[in-house]
C-alpha angles and dihedrals in degrees: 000000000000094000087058102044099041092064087060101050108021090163095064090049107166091006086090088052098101092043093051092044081050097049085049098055084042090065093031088060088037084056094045092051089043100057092033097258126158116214072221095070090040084063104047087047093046088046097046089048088053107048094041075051093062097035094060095048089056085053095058092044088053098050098039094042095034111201091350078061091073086071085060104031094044089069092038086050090052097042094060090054092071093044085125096050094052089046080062095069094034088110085056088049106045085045090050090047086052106053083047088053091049097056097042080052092054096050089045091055087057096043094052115024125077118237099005132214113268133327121339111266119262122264111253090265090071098058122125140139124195132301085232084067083079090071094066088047086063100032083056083047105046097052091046095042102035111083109247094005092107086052084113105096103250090013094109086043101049083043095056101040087051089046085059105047083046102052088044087049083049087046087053100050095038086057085042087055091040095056099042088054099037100047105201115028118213134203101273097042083055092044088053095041086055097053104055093051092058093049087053088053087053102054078050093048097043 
């Protein structure tokens, strides 16, 4: 969808990332209704994958390391416990893969086509989405934290995986401000900044 909506407009680039990433999951649901599918049954298939995944790969720390192995396969084990629980965010991941994949996409154009579409993308520091983005912050919030506002079916899921595009979006920006203020970021500004993101996927995760 992107492909086809980026010639058209070459000036808004990555801008039509979020409509082409729409108009995907709208003929990916159209498909699924088509053949008879549940996004149900996409789940438990996605979550058994991913926990005999895992397993095996336990398994095989545990038959090349020997008993160093069980440092590797006990978190694989347990991670495969919550094989369920991850499936959960898989729409959050897969929208967040493929804005990276867009962008990737985009430089690539300009390092490679000649002459390209449009101007040259923006460095990091410039990054930045609309102020209305917060909205759906405290709408994700307000159906995880109120008590019986997530009694729609779907409605604690779709909240959490939009909390989570959205805190790795503010990541985003927040690195985006910090470098264009900074300057220079050194190791342990990057190591900090780190940190705290992945104490912010956490609180979603959790």
């Amino acid at each position: 969808a992107w492909v086809i909506l980026a010639p058209r407009a070459p000036g808004r680039g990555l801008r039509q990332a979020p409509l082409a990433i729409a108009a995907a999951c709208a003929v990916t649901l159209g498909w699924m209704q088509a053949l008879g599918l549940r996004w149900a049954d996409v789940e438990s298939a996605t979550a058994r994958l991913w926990s005999s995944t895992l397993l095996e790969q336990s398994r095989l720390a545990d038959q090349l390391w020997g008993d160093a192995g069980s440092q590797v396969s006990a978190p694989l084990v347990e991670l495969a416990g919550q094989a369920r629980t991850i499936v959960q965010l898989m729409p959050a991941g897969l929208v967040l893969l493929t804005l990276g994949g867009l962008a990737l996409a985009w430089r690539g154009h300009f390092a490679l086509a000649t002459p390209p579409l449009g101007p040259a993308p923006k460095p990091l520091a410039a990054f930045t989405f609309s102020d209305h983005a917060v909205w759906l912050v405290v709408i994700s919030l307000a159906l995880l934290l109120i008590p019986g506002a997530n009694a729609i079916p779907g409605a604690e899921q779709v909240a959490s995986n939009v909390l989570l595009v959205m805190l790795a979006l503010y990541a985003l920006r927040g690195g985006a401000v910090f470098r264009a203020g900074a300057g220079r970021v050194g190791p342990v500004g990057i190591a900090l900044y780190t940190v705290l993101t992945i104490l912010m996927f956490a609180l979603v995760v959790s």
